[in-house]
PDB file of C-alpha atoms in Angstrom:
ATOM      1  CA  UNK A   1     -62.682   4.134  24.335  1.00  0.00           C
ATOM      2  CA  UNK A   2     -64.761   7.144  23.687  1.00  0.00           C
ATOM      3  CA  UNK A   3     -67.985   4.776  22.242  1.00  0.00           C
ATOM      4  CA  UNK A   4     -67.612   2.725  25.769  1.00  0.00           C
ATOM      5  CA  UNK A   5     -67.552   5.599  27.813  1.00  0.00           C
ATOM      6  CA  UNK A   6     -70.614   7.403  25.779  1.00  0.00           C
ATOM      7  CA  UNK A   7     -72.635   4.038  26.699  1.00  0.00           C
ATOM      8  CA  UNK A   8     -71.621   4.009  30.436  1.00  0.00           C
ATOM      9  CA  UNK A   9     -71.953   7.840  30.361  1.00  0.00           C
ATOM     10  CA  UNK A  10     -75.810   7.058  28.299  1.00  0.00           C
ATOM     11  CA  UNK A  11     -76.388   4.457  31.721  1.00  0.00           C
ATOM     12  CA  UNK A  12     -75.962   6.630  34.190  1.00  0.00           C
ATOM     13  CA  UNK A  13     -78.103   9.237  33.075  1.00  0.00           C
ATOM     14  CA  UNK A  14     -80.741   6.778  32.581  1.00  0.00           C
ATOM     15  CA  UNK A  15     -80.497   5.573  36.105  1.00  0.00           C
ATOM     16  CA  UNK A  16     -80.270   9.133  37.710  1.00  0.00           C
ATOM     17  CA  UNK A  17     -83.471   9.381  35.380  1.00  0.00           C
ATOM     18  CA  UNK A  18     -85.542   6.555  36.990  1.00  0.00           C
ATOM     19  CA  UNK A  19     -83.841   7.570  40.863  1.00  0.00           C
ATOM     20  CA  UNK A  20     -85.606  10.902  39.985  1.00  0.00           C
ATOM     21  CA  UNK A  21     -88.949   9.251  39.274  1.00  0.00           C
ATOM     22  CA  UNK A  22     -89.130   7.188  41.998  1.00  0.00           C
ATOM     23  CA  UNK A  23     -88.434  10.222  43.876  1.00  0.00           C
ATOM     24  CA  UNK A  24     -91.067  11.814  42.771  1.00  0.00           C
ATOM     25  CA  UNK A  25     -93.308   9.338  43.959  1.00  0.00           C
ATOM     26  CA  UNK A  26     -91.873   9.344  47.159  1.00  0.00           C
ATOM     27  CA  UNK A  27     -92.730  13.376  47.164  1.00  0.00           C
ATOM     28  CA  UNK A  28     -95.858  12.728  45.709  1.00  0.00           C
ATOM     29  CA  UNK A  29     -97.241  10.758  48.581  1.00  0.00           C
ATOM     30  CA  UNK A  30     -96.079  12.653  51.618  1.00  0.00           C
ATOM     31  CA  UNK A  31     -96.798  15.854  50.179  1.00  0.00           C
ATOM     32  CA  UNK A  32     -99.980  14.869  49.187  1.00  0.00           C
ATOM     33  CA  UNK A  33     -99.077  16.247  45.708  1.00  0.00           C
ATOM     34  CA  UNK A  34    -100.862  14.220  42.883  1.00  0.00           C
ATOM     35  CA  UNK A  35     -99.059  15.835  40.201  1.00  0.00           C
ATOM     36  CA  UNK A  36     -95.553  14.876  41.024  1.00  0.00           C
ATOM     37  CA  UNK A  37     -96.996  11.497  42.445  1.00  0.00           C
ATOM     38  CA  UNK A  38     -99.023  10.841  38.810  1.00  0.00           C
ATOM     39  CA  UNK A  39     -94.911  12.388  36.960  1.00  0.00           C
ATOM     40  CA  UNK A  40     -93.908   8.781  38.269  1.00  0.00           C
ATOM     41  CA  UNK A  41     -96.251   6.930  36.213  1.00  0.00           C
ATOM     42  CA  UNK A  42     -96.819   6.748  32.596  1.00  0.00           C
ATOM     43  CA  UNK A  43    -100.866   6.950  32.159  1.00  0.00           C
ATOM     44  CA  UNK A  44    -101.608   3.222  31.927  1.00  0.00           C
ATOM     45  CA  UNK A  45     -99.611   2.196  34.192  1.00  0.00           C
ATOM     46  CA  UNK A  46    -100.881  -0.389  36.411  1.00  0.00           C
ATOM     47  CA  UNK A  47    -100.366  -1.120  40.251  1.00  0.00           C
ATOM     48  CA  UNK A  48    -100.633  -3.765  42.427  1.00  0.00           C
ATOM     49  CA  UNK A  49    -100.306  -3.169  45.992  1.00  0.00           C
ATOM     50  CA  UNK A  50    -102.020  -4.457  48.895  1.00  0.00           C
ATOM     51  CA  UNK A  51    -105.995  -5.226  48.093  1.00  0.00           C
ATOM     52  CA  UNK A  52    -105.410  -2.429  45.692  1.00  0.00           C
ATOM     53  CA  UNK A  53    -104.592  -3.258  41.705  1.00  0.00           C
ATOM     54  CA  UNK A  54    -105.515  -0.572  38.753  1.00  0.00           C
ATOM     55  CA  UNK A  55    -104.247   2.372  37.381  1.00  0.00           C
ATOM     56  CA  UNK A  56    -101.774   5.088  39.447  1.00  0.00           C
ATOM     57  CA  UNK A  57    -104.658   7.418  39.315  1.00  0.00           C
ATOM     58  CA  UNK A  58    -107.144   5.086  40.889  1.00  0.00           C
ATOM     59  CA  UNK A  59    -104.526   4.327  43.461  1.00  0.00           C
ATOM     60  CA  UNK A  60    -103.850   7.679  44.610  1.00  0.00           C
ATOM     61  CA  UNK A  61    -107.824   8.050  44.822  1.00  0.00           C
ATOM     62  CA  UNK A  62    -107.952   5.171  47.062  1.00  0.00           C
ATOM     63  CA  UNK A  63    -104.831   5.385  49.457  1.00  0.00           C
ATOM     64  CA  UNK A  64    -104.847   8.745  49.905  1.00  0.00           C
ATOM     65  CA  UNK A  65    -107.964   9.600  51.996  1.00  0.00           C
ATOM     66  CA  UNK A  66    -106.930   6.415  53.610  1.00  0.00           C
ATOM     67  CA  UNK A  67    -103.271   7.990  54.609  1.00  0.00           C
ATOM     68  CA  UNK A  68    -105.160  11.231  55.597  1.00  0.00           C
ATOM     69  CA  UNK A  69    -107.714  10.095  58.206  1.00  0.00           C
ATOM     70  CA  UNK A  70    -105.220   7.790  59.822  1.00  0.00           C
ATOM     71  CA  UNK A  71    -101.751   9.636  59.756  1.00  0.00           C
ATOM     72  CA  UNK A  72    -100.771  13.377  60.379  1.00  0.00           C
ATOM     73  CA  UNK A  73     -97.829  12.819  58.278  1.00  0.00           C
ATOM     74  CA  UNK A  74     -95.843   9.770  56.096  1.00  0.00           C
ATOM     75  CA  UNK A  75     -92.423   9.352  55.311  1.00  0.00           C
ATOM     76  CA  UNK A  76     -91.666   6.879  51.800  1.00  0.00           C
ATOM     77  CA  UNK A  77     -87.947   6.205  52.546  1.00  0.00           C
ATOM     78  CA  UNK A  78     -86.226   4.779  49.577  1.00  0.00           C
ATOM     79  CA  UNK A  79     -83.053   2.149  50.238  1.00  0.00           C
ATOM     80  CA  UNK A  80     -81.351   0.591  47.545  1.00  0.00           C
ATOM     81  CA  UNK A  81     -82.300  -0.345  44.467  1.00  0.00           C
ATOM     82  CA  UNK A  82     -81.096  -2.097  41.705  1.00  0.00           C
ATOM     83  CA  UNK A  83     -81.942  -1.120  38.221  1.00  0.00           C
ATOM     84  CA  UNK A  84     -81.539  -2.806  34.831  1.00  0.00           C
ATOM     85  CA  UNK A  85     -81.475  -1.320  31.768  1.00  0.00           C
ATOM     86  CA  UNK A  86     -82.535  -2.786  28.093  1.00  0.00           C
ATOM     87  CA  UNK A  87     -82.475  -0.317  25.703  1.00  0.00           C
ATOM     88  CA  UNK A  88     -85.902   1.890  26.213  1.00  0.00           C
ATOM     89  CA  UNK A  89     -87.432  -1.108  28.993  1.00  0.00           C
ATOM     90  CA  UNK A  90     -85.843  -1.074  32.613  1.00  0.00           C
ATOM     91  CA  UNK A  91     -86.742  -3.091  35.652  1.00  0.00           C
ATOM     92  CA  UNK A  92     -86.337  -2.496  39.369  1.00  0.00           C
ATOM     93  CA  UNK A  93     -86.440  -3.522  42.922  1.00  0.00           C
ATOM     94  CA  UNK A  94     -86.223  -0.847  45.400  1.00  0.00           C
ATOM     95  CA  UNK A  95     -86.227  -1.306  49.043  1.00  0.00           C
ATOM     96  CA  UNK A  96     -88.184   1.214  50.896  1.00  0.00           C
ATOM     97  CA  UNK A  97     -89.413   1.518  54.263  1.00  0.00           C
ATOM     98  CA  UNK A  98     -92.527   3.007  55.187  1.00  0.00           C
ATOM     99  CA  UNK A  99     -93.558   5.600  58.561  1.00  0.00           C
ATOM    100  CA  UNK A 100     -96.827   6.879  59.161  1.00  0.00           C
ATOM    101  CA  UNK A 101     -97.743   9.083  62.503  1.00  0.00           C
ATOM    102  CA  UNK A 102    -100.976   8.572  62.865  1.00  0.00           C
ATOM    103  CA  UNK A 103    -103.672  10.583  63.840  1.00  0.00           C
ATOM    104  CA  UNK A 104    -103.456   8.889  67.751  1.00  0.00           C
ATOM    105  CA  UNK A 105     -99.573   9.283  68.019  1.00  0.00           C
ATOM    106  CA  UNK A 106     -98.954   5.954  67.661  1.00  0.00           C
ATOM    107  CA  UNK A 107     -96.211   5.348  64.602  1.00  0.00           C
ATOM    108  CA  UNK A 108     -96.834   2.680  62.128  1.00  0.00           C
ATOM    109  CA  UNK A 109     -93.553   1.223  59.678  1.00  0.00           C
ATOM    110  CA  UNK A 110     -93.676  -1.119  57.355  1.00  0.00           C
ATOM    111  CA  UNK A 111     -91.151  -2.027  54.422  1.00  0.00           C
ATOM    112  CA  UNK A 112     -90.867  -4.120  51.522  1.00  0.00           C
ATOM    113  CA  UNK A 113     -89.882  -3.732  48.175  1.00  0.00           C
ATOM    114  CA  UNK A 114     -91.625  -1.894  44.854  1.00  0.00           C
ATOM    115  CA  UNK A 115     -90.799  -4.227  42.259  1.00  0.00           C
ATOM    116  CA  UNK A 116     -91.221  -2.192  39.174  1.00  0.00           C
ATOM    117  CA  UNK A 117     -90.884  -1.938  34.953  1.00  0.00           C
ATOM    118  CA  UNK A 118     -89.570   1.301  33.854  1.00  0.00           C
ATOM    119  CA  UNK A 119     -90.382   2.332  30.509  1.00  0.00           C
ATOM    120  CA  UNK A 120     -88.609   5.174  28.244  1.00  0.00           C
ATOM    121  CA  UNK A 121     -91.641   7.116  25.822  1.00  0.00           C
ATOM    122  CA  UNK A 122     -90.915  10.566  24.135  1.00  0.00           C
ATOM    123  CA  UNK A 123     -87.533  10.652  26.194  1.00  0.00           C
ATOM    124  CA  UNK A 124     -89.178   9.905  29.804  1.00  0.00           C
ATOM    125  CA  UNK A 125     -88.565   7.380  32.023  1.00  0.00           C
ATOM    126  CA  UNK A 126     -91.408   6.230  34.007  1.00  0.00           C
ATOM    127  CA  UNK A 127     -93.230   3.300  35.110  1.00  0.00           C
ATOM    128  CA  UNK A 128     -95.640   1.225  33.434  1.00  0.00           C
ATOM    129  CA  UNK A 129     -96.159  -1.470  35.906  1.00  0.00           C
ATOM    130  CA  UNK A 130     -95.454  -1.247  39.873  1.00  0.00           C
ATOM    131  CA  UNK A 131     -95.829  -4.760  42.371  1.00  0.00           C
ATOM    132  CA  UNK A 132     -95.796  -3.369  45.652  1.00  0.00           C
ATOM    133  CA  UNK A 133     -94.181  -6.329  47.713  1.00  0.00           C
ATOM    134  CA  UNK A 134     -94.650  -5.765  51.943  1.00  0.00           C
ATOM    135  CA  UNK A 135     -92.392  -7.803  53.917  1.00  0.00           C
ATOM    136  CA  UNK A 136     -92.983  -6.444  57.493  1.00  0.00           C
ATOM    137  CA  UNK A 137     -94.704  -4.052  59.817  1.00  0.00           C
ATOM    138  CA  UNK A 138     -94.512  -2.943  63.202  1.00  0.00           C
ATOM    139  CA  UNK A 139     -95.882  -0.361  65.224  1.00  0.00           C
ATOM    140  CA  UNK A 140     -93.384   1.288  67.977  1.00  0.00           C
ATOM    141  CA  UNK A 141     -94.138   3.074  70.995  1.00  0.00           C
ATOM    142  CA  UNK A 142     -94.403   7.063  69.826  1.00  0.00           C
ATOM    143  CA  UNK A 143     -91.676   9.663  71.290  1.00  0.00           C
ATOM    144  CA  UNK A 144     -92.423  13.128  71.322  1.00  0.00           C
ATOM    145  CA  UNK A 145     -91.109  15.142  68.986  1.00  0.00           C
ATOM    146  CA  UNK A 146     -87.759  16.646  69.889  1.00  0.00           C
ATOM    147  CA  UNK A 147     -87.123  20.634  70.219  1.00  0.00           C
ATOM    148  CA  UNK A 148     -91.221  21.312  69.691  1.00  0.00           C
ATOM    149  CA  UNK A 149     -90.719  23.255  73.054  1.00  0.00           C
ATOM    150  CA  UNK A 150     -88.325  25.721  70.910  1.00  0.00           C
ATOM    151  CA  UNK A 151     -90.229  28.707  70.432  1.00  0.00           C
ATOM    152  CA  UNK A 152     -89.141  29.831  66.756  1.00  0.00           C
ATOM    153  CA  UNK A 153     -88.712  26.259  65.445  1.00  0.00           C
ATOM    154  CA  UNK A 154     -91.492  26.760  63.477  1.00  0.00           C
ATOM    155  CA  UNK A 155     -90.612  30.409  61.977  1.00  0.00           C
ATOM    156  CA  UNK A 156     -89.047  28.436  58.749  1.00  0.00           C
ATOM    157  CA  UNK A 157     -92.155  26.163  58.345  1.00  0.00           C
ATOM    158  CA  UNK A 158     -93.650  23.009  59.346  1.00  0.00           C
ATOM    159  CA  UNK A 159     -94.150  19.892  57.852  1.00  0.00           C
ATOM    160  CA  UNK A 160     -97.502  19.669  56.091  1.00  0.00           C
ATOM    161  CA  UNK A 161     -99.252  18.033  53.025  1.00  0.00           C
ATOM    162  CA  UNK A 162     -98.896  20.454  50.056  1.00  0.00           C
ATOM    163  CA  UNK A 163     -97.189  23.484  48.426  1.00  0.00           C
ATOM    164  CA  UNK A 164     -97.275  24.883  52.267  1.00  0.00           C
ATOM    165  CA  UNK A 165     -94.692  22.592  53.109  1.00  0.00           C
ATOM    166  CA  UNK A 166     -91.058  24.286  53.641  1.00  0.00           C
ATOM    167  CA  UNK A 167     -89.803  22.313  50.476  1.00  0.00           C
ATOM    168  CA  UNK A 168     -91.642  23.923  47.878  1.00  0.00           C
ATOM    169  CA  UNK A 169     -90.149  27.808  49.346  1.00  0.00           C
ATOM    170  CA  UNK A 170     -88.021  29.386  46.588  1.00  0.00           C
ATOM    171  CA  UNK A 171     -86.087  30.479  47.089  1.00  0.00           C
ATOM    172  CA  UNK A 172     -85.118  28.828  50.275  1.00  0.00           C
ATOM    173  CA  UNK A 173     -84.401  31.187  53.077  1.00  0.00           C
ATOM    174  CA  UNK A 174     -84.209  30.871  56.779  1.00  0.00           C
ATOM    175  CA  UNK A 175     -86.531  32.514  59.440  1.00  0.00           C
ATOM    176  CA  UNK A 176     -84.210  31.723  62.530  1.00  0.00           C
ATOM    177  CA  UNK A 177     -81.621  33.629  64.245  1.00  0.00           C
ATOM    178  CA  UNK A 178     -78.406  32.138  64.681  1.00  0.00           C
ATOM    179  CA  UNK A 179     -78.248  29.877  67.928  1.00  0.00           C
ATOM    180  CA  UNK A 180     -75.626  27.513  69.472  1.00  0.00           C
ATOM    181  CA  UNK A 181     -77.220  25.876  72.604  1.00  0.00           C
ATOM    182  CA  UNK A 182     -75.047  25.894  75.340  1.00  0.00           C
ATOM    183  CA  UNK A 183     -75.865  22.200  76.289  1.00  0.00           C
ATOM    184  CA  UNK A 184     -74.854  19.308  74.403  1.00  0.00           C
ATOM    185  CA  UNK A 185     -77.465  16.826  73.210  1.00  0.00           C
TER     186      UNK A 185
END
């Protein structure tokens, strides 16, 4: 029992591994961070992903500026994915859905699926080889923002593109007075 358990146990941790590198990624590209977006990527890793195919580093050189001048912010939502390990190879399809504000308050989503192989080197799991697989787009009328009329909403932050993004504060604290609005939303 205990040799079973120590290989399930050995699986999990290998999974919660590669979650944590895609998540990275994820961070990496709405942060604009290129150090936690390049963690996700072993250094000859290769993409393919819209016109774009070459290494991670050439592909953050090329979509980044591209997500700057035409969205104020991106979100990289991750869905499910399903992961299969083989000793130190794995391989991957992860559903994710893309959101982009863009710079004329219009909203842009796409989603699709990265299609990836995971490799294990000097105890780190991270991928070699990424196929970027869109499956839809759409762009929906833009809402404004709820609560922006608030007038301390901001005191803990705002969402921006680097380390002066509320997410990188430690340790975490909060700005705000305690508030319960009186009307319900």
């Amino acid at each position: 029992m205990g040799n079973e358990l120590d290989t399930r146990l050995a699986g999990l941790i290998d999974r919660q591994a590669i979650a944590d590198c895609l998540a990275r990624f994820c961070r990496g590209m709405d942060r604009f961070d290129r150090d936690a977006y390049l963690s996700a990527f072993h250094a000859d890793a290769e993409i393919a992903a819209g016109p774009f195919v070459g290494s991670a580093a050439d592909c953050w050189d090329w979509a980044m500026p591209l997500h700057d001048q035409a969205q104020s912010l991106t979100h990289h939502v991750l869905l499910q994915s399903s992961i299969d390990v083989d000793g130190d190879t794995a391989h991957g399809e992860t559903y994710y859905q893309f959101i982009g504000r863009n710079r004329d308050d219009s909203v842009i989503m796409a989603g699709g699926r990265y299609i990836d192989r995971f490799e294990r080197r000097d105890g780190a799991w991270r991928i070699a080889l990424r196929v970027n697989v869109i499956e839809w787009s759409v762009m929906p009328p833009a809402v404004a923002i709820p609560f922006a009329d608030v007038p301390d909403i901001a005191a803990n932050g705002v969402s921006a593109r680097g380390r002066e993004d509320p997410s990188y504060q430690r340790p975490l604290v909060n700005r705000r007075a305690r508030q319960r609005p009186d009307a319900a939303l």
